[in-house]
JSON list of C-alpha atoms in Angstrom, two decimals:
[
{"chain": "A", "resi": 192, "resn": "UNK", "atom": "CA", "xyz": [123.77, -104.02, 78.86]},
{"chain": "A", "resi": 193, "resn": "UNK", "atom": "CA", "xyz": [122.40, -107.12, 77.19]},
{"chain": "A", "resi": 194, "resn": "UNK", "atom": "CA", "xyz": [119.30, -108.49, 79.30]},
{"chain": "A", "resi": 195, "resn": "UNK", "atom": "CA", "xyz": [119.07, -111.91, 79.40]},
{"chain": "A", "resi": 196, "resn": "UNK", "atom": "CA", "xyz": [115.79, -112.79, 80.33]},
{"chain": "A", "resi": 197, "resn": "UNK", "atom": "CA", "xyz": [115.18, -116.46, 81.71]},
{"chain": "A", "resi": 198, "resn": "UNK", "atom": "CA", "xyz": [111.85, -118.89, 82.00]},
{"chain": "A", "resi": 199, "resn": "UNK", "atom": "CA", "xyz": [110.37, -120.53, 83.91]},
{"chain": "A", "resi": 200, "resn": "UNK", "atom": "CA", "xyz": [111.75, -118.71, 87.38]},
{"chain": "A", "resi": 201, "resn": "UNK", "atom": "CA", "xyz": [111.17, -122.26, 88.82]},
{"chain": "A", "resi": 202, "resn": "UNK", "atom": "CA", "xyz": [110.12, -125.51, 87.61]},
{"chain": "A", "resi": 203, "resn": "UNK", "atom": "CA", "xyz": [108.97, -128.62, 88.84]},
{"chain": "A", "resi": 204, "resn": "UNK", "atom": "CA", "xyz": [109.16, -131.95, 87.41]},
{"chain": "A", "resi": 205, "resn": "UNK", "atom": "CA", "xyz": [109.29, -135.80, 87.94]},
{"chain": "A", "resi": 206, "resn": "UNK", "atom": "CA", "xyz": [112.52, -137.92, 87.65]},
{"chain": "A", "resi": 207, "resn": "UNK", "atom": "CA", "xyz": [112.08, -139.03, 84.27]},
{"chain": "A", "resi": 208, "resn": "UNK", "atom": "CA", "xyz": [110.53, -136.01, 82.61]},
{"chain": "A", "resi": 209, "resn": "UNK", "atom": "CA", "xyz": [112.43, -134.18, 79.98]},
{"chain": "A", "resi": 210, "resn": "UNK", "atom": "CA", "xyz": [113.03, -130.57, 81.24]},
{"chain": "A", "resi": 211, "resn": "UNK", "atom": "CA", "xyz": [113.14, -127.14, 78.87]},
{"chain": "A", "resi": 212, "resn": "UNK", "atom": "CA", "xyz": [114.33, -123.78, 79.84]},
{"chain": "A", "resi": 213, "resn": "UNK", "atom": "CA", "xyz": [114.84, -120.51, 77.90]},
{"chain": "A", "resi": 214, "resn": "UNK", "atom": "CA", "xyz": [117.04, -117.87, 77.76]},
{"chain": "A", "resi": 215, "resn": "UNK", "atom": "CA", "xyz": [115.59, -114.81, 75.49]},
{"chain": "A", "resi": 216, "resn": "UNK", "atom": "CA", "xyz": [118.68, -112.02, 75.08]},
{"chain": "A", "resi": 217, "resn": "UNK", "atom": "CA", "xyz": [117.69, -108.34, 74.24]},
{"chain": "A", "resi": 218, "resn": "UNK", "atom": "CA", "xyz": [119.98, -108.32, 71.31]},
{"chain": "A", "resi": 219, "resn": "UNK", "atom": "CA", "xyz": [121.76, -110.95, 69.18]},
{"chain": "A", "resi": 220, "resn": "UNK", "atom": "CA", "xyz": [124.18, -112.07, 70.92]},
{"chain": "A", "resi": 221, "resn": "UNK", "atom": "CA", "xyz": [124.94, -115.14, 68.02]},
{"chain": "A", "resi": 222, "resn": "UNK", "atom": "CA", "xyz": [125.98, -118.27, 69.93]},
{"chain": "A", "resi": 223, "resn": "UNK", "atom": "CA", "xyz": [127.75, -116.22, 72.75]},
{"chain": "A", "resi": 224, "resn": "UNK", "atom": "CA", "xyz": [125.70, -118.01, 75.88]},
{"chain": "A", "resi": 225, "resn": "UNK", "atom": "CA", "xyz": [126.55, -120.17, 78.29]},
{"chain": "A", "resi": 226, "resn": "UNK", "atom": "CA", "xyz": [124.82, -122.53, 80.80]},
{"chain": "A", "resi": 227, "resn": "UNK", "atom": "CA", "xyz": [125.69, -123.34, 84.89]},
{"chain": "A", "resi": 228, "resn": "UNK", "atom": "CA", "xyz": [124.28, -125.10, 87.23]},
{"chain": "A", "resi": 229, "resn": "UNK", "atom": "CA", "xyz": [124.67, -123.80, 90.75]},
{"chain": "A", "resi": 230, "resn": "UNK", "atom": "CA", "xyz": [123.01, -126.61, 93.74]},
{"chain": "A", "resi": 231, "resn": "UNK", "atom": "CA", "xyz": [122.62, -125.14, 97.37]},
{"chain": "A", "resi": 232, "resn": "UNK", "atom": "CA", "xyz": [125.72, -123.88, 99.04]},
{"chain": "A", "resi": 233, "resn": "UNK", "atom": "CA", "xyz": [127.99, -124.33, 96.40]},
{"chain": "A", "resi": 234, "resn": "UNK", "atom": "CA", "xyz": [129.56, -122.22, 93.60]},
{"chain": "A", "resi": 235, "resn": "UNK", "atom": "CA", "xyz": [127.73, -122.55, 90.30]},
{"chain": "A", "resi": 236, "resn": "UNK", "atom": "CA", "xyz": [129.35, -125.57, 87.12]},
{"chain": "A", "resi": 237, "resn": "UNK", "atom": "CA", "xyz": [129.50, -124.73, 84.19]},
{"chain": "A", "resi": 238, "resn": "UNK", "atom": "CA", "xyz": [127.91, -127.13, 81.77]},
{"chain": "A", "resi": 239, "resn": "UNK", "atom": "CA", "xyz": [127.50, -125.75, 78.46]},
{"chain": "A", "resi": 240, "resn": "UNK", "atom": "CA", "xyz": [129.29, -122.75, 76.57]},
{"chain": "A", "resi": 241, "resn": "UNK", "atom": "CA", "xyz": [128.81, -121.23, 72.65]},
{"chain": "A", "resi": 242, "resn": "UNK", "atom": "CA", "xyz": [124.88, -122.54, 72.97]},
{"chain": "A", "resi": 243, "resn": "UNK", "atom": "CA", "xyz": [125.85, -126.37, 72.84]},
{"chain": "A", "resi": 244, "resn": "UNK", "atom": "CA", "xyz": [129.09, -127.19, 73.39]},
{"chain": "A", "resi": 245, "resn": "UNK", "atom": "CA", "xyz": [128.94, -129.73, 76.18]},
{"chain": "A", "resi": 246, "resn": "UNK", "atom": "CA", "xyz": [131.78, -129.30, 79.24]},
{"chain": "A", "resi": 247, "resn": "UNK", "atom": "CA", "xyz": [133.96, -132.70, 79.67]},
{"chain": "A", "resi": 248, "resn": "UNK", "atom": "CA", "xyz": [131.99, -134.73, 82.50]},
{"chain": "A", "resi": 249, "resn": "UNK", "atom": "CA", "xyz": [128.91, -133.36, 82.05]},
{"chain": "A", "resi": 250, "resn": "UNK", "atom": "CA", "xyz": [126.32, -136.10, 81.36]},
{"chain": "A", "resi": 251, "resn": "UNK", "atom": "CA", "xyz": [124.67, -136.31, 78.01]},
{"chain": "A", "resi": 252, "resn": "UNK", "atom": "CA", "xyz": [121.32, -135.79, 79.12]},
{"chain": "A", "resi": 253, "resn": "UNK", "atom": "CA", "xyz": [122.03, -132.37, 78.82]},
{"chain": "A", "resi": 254, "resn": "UNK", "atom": "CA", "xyz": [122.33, -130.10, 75.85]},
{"chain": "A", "resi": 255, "resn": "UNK", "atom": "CA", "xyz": [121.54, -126.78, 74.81]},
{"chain": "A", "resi": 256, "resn": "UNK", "atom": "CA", "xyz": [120.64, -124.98, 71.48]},
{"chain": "A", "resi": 257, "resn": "UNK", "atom": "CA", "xyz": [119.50, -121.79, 69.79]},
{"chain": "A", "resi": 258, "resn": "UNK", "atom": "CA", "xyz": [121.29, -118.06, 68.11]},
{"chain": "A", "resi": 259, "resn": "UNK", "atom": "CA", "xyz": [120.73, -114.99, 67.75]},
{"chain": "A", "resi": 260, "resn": "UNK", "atom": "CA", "xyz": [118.12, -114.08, 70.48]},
{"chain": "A", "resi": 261, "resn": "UNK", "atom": "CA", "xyz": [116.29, -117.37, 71.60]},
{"chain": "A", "resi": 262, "resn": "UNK", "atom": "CA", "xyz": [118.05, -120.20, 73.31]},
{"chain": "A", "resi": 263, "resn": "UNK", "atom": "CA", "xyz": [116.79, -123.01, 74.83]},
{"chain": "A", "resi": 264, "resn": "UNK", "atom": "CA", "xyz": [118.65, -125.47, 77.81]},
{"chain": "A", "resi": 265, "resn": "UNK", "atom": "CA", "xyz": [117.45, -129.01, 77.95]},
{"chain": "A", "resi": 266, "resn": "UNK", "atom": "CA", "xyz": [118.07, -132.01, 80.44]},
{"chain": "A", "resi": 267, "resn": "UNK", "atom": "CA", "xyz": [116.28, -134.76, 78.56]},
{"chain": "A", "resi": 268, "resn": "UNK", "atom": "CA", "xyz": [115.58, -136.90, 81.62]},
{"chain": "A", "resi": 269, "resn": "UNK", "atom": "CA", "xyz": [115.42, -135.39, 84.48]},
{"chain": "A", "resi": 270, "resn": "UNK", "atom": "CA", "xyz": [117.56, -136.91, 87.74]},
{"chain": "A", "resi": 271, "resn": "UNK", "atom": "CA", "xyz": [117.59, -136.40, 91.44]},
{"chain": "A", "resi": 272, "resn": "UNK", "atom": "CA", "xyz": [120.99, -135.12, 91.59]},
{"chain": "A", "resi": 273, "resn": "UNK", "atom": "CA", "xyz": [120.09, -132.06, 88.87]},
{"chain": "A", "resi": 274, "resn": "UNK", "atom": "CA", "xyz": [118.13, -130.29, 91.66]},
{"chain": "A", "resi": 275, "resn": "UNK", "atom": "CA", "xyz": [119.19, -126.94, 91.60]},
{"chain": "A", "resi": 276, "resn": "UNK", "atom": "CA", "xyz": [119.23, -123.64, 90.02]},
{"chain": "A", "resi": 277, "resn": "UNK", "atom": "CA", "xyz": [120.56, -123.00, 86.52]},
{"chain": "A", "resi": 278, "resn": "UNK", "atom": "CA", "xyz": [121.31, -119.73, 84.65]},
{"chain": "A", "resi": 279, "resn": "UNK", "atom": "CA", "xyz": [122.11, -118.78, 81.33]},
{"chain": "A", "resi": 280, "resn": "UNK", "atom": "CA", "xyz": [125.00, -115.88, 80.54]},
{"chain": "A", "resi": 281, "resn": "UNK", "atom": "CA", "xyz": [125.33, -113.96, 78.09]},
{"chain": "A", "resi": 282, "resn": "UNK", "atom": "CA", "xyz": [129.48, -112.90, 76.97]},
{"chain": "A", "resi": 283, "resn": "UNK", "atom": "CA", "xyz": [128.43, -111.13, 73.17]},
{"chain": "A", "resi": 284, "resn": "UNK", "atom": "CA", "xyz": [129.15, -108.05, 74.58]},
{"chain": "A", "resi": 285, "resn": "UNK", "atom": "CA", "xyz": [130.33, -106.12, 78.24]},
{"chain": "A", "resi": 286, "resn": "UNK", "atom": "CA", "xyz": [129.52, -106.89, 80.89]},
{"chain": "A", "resi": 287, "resn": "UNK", "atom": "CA", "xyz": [128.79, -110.35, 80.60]},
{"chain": "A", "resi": 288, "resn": "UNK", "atom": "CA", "xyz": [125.12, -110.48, 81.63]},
{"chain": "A", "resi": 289, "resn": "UNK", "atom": "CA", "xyz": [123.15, -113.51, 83.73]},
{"chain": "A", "resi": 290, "resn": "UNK", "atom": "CA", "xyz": [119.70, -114.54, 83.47]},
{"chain": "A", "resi": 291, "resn": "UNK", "atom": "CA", "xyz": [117.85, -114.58, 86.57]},
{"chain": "A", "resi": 292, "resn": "UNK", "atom": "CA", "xyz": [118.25, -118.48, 86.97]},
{"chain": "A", "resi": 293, "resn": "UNK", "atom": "CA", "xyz": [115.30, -121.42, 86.87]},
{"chain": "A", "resi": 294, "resn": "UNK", "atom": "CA", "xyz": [115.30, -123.36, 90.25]},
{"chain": "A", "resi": 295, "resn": "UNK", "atom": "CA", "xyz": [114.53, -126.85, 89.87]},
{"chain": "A", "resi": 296, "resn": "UNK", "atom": "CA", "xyz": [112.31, -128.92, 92.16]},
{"chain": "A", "resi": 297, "resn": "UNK", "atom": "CA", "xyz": [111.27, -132.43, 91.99]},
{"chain": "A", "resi": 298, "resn": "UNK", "atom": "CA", "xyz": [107.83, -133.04, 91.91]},
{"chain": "B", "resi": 67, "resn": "UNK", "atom": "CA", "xyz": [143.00, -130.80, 90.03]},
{"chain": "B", "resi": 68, "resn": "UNK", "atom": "CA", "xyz": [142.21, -128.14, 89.17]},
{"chain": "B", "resi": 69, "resn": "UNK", "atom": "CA", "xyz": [140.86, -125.34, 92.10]},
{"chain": "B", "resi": 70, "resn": "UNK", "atom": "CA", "xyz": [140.34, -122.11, 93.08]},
{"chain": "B", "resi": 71, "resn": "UNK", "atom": "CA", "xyz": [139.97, -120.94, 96.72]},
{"chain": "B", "resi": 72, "resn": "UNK", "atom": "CA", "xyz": [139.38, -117.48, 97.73]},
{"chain": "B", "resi": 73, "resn": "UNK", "atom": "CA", "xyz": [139.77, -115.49, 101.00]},
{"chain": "B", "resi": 74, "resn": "UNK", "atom": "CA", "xyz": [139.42, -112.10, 103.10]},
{"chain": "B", "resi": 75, "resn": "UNK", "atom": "CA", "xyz": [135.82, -111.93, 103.36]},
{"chain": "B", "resi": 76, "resn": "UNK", "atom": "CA", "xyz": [134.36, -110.55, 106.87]},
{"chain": "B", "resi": 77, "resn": "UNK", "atom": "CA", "xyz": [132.28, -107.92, 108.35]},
{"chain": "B", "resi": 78, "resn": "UNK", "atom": "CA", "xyz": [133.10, -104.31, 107.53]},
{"chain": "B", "resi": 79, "resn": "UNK", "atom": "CA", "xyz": [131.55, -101.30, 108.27]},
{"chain": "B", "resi": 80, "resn": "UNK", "atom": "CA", "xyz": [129.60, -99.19, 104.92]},
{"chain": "B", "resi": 81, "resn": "UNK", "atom": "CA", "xyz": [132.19, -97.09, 103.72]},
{"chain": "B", "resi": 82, "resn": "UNK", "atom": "CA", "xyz": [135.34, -99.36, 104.64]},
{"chain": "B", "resi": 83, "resn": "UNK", "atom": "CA", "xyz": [137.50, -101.59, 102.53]},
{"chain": "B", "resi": 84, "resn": "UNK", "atom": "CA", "xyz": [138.88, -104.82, 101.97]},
{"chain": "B", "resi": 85, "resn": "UNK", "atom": "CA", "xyz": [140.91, -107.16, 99.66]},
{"chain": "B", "resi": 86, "resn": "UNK", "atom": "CA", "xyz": [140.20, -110.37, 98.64]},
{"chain": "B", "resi": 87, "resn": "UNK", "atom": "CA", "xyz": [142.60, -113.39, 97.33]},
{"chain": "B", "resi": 88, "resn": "UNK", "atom": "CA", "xyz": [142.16, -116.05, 95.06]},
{"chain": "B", "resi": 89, "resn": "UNK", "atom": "CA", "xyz": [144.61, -118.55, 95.32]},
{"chain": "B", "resi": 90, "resn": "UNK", "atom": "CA", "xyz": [144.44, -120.69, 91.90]},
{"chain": "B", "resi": 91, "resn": "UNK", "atom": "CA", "xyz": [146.01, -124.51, 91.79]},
{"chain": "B", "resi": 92, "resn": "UNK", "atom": "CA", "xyz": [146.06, -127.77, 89.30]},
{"chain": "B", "resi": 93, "resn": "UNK", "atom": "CA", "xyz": [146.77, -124.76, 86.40]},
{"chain": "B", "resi": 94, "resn": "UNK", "atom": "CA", "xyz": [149.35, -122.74, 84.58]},
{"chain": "B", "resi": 95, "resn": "UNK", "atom": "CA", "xyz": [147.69, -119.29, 86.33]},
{"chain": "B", "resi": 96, "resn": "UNK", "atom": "CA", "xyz": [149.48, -117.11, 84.48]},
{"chain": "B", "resi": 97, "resn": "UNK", "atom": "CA", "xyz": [147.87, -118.63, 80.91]},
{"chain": "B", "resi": 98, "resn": "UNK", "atom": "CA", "xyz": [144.68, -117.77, 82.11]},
{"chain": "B", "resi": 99, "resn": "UNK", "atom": "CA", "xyz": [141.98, -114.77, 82.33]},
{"chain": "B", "resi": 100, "resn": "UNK", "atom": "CA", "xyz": [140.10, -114.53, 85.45]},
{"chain": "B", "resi": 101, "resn": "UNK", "atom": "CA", "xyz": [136.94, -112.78, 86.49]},
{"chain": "B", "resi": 102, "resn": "UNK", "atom": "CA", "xyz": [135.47, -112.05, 89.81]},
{"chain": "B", "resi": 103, "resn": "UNK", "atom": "CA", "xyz": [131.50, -112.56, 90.69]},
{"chain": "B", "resi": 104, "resn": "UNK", "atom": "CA", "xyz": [129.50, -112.17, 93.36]},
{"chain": "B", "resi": 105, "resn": "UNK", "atom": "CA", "xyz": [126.24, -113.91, 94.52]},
{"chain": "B", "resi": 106, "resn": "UNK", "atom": "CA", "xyz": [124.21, -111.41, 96.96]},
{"chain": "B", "resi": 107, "resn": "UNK", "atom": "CA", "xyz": [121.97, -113.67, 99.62]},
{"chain": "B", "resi": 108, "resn": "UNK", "atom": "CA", "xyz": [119.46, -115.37, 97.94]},
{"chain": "B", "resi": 109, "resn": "UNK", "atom": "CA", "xyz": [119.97, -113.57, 94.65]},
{"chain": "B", "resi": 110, "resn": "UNK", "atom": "CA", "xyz": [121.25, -114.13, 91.59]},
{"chain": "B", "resi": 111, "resn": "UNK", "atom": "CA", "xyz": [124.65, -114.18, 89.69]},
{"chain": "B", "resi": 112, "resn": "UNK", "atom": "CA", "xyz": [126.63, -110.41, 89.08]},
{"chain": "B", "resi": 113, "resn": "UNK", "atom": "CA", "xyz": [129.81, -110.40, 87.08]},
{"chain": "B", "resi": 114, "resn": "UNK", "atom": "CA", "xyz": [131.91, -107.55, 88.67]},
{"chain": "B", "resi": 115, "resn": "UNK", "atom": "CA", "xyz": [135.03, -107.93, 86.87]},
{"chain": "B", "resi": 116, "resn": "UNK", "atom": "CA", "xyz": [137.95, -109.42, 84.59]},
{"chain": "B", "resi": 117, "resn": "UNK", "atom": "CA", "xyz": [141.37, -109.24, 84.16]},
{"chain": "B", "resi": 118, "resn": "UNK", "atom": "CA", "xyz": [143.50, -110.47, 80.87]},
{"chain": "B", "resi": 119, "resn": "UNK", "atom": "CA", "xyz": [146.32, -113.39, 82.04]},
{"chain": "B", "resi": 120, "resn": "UNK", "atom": "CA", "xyz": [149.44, -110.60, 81.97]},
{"chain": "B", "resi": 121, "resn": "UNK", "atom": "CA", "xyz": [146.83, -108.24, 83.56]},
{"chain": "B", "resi": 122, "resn": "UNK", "atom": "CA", "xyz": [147.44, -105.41, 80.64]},
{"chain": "B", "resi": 123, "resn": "UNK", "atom": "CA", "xyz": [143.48, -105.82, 80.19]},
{"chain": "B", "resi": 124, "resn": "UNK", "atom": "CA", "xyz": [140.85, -104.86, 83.49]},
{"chain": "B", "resi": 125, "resn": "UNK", "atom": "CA", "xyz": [137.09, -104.49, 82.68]},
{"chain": "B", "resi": 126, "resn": "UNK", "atom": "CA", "xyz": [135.01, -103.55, 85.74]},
{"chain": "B", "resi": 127, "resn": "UNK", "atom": "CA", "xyz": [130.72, -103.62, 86.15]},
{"chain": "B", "resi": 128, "resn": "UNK", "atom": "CA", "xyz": [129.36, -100.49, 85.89]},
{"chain": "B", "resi": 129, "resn": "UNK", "atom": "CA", "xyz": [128.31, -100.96, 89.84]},
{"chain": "B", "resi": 130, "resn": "UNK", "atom": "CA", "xyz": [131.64, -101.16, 91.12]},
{"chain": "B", "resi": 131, "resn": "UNK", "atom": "CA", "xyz": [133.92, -99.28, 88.94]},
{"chain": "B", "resi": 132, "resn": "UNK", "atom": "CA", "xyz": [136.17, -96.81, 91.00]},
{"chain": "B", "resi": 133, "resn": "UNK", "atom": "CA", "xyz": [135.46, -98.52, 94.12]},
{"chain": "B", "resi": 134, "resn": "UNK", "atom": "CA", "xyz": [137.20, -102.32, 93.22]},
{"chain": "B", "resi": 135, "resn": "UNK", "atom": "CA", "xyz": [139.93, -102.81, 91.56]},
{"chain": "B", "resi": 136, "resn": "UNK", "atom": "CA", "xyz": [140.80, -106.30, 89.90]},
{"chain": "B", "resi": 137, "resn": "UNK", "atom": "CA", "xyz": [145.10, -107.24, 90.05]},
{"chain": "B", "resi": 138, "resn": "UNK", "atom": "CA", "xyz": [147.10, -110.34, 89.86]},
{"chain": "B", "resi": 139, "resn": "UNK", "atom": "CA", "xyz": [150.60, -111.46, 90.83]},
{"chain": "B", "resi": 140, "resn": "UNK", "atom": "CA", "xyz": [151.61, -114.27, 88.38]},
{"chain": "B", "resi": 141, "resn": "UNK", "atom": "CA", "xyz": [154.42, -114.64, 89.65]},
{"chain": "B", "resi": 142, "resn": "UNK", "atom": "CA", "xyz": [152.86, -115.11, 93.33]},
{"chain": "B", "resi": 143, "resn": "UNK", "atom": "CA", "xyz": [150.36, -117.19, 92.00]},
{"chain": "B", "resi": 144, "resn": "UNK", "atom": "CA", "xyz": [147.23, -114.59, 93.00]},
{"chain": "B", "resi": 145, "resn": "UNK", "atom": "CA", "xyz": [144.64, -113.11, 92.48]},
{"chain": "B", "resi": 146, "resn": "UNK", "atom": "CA", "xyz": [142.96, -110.04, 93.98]},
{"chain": "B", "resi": 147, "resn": "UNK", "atom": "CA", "xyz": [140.06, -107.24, 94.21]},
{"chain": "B", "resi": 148, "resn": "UNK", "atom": "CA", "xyz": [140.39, -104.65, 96.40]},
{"chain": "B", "resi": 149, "resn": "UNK", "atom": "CA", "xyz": [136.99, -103.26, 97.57]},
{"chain": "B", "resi": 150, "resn": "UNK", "atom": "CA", "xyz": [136.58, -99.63, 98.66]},
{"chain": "B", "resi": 151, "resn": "UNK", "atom": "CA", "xyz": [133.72, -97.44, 99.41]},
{"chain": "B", "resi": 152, "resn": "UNK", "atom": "CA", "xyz": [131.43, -100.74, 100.42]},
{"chain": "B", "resi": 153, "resn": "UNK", "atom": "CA", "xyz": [127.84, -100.35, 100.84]},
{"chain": "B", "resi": 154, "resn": "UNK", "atom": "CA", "xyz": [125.29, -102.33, 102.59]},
{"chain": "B", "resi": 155, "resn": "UNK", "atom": "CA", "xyz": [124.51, -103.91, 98.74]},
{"chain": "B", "resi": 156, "resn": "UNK", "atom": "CA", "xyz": [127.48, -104.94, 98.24]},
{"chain": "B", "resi": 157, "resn": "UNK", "atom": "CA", "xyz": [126.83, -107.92, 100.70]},
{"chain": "B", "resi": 158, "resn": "UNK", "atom": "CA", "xyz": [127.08, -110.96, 98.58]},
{"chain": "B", "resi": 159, "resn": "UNK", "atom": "CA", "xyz": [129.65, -114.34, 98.21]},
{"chain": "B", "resi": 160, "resn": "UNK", "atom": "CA", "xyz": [132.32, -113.66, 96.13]},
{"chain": "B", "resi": 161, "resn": "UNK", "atom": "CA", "xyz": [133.56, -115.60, 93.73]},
{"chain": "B", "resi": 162, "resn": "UNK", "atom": "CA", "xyz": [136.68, -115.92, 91.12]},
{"chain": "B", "resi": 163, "resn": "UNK", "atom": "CA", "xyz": [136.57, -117.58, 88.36]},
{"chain": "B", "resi": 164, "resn": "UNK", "atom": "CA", "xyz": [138.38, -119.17, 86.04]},
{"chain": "B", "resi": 165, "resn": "UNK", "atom": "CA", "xyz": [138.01, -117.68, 82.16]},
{"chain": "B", "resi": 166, "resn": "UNK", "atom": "CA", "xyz": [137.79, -120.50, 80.10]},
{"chain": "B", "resi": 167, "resn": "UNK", "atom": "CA", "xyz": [138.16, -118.64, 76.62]},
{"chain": "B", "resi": 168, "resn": "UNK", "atom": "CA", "xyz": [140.86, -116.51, 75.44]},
{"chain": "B", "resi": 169, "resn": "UNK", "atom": "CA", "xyz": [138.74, -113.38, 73.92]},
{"chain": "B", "resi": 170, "resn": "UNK", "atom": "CA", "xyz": [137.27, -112.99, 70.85]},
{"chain": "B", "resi": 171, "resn": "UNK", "atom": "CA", "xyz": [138.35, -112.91, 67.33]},
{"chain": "B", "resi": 172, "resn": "UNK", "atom": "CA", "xyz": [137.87, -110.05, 65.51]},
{"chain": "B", "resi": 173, "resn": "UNK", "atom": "CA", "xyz": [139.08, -109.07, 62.01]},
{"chain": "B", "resi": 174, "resn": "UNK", "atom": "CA", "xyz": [142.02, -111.93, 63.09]},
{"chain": "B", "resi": 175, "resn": "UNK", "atom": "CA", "xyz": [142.25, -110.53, 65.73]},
{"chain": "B", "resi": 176, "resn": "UNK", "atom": "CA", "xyz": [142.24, -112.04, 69.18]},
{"chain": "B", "resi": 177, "resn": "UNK", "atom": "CA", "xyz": [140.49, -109.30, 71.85]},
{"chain": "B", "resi": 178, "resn": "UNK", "atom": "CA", "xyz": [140.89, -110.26, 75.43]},
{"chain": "B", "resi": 179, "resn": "UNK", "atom": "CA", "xyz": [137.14, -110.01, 77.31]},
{"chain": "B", "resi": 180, "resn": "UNK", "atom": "CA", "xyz": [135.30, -112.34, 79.41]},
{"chain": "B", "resi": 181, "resn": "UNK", "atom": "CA", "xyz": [133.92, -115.66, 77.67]},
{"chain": "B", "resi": 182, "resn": "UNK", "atom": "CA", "xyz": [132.57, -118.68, 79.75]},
{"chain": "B", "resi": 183, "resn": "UNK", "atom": "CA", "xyz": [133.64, -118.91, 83.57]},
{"chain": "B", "resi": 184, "resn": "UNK", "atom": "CA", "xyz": [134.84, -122.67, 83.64]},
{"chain": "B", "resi": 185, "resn": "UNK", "atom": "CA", "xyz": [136.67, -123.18, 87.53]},
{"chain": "B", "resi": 186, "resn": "UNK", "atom": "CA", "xyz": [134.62, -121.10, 90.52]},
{"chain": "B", "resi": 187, "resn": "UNK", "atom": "CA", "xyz": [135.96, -121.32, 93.95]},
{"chain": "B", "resi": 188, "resn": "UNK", "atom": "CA", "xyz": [133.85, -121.59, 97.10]},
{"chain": "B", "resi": 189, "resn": "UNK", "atom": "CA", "xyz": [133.05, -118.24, 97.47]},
{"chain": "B", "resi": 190, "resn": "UNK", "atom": "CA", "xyz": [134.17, -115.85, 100.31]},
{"chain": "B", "resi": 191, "resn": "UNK", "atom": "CA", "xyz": [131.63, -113.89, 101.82]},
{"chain": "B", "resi": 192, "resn": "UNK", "atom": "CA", "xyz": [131.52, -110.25, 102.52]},
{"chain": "B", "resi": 193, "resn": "UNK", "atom": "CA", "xyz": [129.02, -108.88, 104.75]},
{"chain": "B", "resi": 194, "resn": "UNK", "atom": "CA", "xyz": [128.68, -105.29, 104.84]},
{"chain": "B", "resi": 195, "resn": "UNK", "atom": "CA", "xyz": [127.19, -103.53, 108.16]},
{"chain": "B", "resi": 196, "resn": "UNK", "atom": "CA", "xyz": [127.29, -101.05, 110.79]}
]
């Protein structure tokens, strides 16, 4: 299986601040990743799929990038409403694989 | 609008079995690819399973395969996994989930297989004790 390994396993950060996470897969996986967002109690959104393509709705602020292995999710300024825990996935090969998700706090 | 809500989660013993629903809404069901994933307390995310939109295409995790099986009834509008064999770790939330990709593309070819999960439901819960 493809491991999918995530940083930081939690973050914390000021409204404002511009907000970086990784996603480092054991193989290349190209552009195959995707990006949800999953707040307390609720099923995870998705939010970004093939490494940058942004869902309809999804605010601007956020974007992702990378290929091959390294990949990188970024919410440029940080809001009180994007508390919550986000995890990269991985669908190159099977089974689709998850990080092990970045929870958010506001500082 | 488009929704997924899922059902039959509750207690049951290690060793028993139980199916769960997904009933999809807002969407042409039987255009789509669906996948099942589960959420064990406090943990993270575990894809357990997909099935192609005329169901001629199942791929199961290697942690449940031959104990849940993944169907759908298109023309009921459903769809299922029936858990068998349940063990304390398989106490989690389970979710469906919408496959918002059709496959892959190979040689011009287009393979069926899980891509980006772009609906969820709520989650039904399975708890899994003696």
């Amino acid at each position: 299986d493809v491991q999918m390994t995530q940083s930081p396993p939690s973050l914390s950060a000021s409204v404002g601040d511009r907000v970086t996470i990784t996603c480092q897969a054991s193989q290349d996986i190209t552009n195959y990743i995707n990006w949800y967002q999953q707040k307390p109690g609720k099923a995870p959104k998705l939010l970004i799929h093939d490494a940058s393509r942004l869902e309809t709705g999804v605010p601007s602020r956020f974007s992702g990038s990378g290929s091959g292995t390294g990949f990188s999710f970024t919410i440029s300024s940080l809001q009180p409403e994007d508390i919550a825990t986000y995890y990269c996935q991985q669908y190159d090969s099977i089974p689709p694989t998850f990080g092990q998700g970045t929870r958010l706090e506001i500082k | 609008e488009v929704r997924l809500v899922e059902s039959g989660g509750r207690l049951v013993r290690p060793g028993g079995s139980l199916r769960l629903s997904c009933a999809p809404s807002g969407f042409i069901f039987s255009s789509y690819n669906m996948n099942w994933v589960r959420q064990a307390p406090g943990k993270g995310l575990e894809w357990l399973s997909y099935i192609s939109s005329a169901g001629s295409t199942v791929y199961y995790a290697d942690s449940v395969r031959g104990r849940f099986t993944i169907s759908r009834d298109n023309a009921k509008n459903s769809l299922y996994l029936q858990l068998s064999s349940l063990r304390a770790d398989d106490t989690a939330v389970y979710y469906c989930a919408r496959d918002g990709g059709h496959g892959v593309t190979l040689f011009g070819e287009v393979i069926p297989r899980p891509n980006w999960f772009d609906t969820w439901g709520q989650g039904t819960l399975v708890t899994v004790s003696s």
